[in-house]
mmCIF file with all atom_site columns, C-alpha atoms in Angstrom:
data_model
loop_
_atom_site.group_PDB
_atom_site.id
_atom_site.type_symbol
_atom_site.label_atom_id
_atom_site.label_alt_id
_atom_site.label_comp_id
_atom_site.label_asym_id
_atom_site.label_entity_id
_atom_site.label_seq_id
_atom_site.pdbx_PDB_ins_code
_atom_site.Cartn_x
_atom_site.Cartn_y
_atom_site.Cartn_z
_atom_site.occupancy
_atom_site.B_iso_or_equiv
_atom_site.pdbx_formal_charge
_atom_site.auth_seq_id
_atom_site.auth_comp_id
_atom_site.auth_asym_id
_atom_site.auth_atom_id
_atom_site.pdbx_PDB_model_num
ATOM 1  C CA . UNK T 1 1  ? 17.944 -13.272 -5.356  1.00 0.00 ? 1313 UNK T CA 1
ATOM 2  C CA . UNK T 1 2  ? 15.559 -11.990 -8.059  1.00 0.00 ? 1314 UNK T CA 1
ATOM 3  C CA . UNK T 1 3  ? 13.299 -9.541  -7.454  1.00 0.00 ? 1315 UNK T CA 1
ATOM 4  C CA . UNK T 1 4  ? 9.621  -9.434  -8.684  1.00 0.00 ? 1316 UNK T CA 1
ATOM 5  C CA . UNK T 1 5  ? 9.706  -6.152  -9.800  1.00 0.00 ? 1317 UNK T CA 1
ATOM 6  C CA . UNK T 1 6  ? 11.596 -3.044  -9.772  1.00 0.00 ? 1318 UNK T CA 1
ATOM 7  C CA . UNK T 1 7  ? 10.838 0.596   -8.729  1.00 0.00 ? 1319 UNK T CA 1
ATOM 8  C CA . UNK T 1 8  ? 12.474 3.299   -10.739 1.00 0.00 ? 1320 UNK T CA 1
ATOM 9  C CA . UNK T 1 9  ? 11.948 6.729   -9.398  1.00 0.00 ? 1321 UNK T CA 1
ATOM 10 C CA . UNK T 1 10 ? 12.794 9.449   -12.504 1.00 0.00 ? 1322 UNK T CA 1
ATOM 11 C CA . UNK T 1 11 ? 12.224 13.488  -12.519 1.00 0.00 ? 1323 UNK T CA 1
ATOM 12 C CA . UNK T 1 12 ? 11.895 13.993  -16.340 1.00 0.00 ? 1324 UNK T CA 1
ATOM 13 C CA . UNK T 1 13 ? 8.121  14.033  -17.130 1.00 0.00 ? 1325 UNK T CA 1
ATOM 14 C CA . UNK T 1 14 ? 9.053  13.294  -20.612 1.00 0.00 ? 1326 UNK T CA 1
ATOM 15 C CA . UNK T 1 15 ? 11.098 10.279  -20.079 1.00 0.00 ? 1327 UNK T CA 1
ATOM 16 C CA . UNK T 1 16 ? 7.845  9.199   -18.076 1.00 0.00 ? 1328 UNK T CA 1
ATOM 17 C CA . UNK T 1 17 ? 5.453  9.983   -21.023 1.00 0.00 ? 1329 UNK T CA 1
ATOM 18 C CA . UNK T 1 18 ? 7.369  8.163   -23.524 1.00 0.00 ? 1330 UNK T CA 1
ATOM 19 C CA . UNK T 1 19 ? 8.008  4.904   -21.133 1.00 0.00 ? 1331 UNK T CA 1
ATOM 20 C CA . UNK T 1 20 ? 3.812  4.782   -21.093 1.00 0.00 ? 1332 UNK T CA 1
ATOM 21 C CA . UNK T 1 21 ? 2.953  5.890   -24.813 1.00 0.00 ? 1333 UNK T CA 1
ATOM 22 C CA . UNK T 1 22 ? 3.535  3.031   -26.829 1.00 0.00 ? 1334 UNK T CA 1
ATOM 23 C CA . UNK T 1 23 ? 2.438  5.343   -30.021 1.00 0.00 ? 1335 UNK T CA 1
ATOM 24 C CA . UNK T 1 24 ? 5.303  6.494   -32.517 1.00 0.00 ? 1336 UNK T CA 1
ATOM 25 C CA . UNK T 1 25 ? 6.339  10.636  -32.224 1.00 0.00 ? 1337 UNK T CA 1
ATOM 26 C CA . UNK T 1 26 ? 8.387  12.525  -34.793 1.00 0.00 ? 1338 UNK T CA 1
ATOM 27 C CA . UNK T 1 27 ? 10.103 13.967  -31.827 1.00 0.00 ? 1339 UNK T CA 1
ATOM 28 C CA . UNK T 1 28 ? 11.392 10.274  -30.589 1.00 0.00 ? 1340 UNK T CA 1
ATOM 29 C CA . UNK T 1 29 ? 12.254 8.958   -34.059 1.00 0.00 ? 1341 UNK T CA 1
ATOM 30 C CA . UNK T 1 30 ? 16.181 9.387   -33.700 1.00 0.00 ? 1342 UNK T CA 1
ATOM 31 C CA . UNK T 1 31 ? 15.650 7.107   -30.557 1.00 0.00 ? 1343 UNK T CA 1
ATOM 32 C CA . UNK T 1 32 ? 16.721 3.454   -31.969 1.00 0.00 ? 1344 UNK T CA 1
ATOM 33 C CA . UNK T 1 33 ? 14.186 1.070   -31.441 1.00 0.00 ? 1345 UNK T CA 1
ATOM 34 C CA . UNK T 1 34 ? 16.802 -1.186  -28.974 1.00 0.00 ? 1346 UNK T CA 1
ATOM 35 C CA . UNK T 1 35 ? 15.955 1.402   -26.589 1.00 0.00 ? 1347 UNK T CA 1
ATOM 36 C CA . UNK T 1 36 ? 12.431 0.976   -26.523 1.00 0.00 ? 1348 UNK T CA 1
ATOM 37 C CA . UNK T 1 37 ? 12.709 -2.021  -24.242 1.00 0.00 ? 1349 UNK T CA 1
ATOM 38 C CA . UNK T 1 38 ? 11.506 0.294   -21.607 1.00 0.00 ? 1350 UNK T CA 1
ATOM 39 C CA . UNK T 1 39 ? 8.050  0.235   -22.700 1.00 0.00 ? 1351 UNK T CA 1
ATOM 40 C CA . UNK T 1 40 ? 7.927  -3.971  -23.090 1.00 0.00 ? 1352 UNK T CA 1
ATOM 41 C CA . UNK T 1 41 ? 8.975  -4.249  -19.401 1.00 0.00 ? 1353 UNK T CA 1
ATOM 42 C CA . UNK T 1 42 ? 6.936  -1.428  -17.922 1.00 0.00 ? 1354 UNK T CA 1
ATOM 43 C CA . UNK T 1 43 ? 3.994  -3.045  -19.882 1.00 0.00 ? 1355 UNK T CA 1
ATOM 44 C CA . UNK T 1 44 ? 5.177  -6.311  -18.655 1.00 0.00 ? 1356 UNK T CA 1
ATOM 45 C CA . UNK T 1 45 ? 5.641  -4.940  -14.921 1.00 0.00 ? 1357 UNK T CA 1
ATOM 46 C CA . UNK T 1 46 ? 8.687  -5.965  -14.562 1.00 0.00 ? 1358 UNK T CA 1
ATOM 47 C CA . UNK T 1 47 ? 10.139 -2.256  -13.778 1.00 0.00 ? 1359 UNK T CA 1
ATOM 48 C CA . UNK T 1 48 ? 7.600  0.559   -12.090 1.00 0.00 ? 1360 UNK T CA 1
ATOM 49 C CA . UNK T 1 49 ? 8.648  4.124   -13.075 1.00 0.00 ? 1361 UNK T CA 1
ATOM 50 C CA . UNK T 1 50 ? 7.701  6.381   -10.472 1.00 0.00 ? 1362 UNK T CA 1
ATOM 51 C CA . UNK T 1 51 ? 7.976  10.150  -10.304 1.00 0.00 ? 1363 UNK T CA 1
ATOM 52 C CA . UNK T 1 52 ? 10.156 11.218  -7.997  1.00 0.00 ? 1364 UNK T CA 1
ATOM 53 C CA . UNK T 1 53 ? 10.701 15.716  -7.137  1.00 0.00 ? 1365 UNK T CA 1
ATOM 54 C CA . UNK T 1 54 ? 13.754 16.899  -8.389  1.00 0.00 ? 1366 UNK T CA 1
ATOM 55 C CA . UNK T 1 55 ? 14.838 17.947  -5.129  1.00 0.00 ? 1367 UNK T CA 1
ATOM 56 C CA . UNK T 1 56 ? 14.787 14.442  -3.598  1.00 0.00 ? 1368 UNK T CA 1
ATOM 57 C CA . UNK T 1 57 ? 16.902 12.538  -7.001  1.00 0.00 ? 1369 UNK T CA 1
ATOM 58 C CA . UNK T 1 58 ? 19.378 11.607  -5.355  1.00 0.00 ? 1370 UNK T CA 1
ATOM 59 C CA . UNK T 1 59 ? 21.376 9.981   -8.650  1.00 0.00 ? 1371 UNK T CA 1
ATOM 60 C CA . UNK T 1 60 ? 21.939 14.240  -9.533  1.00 0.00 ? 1372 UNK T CA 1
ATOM 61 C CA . UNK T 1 61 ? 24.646 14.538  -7.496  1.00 0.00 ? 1373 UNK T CA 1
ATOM 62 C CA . UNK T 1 62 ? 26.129 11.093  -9.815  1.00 0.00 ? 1374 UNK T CA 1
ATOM 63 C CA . UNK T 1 63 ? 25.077 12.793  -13.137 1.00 0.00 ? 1375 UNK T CA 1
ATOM 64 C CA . UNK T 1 64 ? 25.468 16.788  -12.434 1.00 0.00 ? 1376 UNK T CA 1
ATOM 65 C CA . UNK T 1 65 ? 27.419 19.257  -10.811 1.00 0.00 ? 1377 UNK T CA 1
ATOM 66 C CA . UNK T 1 66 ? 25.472 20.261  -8.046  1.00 0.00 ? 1378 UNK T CA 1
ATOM 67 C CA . UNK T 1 67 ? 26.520 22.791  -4.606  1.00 0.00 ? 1379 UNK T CA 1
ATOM 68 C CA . UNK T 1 68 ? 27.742 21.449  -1.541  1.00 0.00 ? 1380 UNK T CA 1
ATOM 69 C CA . UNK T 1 69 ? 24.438 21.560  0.375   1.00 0.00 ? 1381 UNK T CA 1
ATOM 70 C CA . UNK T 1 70 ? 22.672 19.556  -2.852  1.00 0.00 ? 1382 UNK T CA 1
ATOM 71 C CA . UNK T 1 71 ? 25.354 17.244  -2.585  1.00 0.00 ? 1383 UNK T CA 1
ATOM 72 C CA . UNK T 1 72 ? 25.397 16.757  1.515   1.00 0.00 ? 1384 UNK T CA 1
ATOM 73 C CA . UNK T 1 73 ? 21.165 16.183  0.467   1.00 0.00 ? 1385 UNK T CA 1
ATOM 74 C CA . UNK T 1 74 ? 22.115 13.471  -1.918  1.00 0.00 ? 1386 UNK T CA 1
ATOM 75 C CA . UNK T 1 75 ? 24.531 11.365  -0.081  1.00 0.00 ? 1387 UNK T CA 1
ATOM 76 C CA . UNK T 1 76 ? 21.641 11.551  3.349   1.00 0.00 ? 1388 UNK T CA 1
ATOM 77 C CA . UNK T 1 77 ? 19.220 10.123  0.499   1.00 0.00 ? 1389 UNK T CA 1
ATOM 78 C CA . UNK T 1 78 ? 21.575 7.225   -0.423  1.00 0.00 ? 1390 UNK T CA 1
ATOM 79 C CA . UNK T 1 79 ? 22.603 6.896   3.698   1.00 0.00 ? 1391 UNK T CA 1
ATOM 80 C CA . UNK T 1 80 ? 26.210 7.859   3.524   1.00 0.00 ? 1392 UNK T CA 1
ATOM 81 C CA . UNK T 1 81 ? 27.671 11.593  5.282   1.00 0.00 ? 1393 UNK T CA 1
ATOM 82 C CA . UNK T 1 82 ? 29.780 14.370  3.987   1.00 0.00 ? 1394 UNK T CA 1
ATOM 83 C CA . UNK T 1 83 ? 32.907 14.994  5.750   1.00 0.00 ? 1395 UNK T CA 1
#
């Protein structure tokens, strides 16, 4: 099953900025250019980046070390419980 499009929810402004701004920055220049697919399928719609509060990411408790009630937060997010 292919989807028509897909929704990417992200909390880093910057990351956000750069997926939009097709313009070259000194700051992104040690980004290789492989990575810049981003921008071709945003443009092309095939991915939506959305903002999403930091508070309500639940991929954090995946990629840092967060407390127990952050965590318990997360996994409700995703629909799976603490024990």
């Amino acid at each position: 099953m292919k989807q028509e499009r897909y929704d990417i929810h992200c909390d880093s402004q910057s990351a956000l900025d750069l997926s939009k701004n097709a313009m070259y920055h000194s700051r992104t220049k040690h980004i290789d250019v492989r990575y810049h697919w981003l921008r071709q399928v945003v443009e092309e719609q095939q991915f939506k980046l959305e903002k999403i509060h930091t508070d309500d990411n639940s991929a954090d408790m995946m990629t840092k070390v967060v407390t127990g009630g952050k965590l318990q937060l997360c996994a409700e997010l995703i629909g799976m419980e603490c024990m």
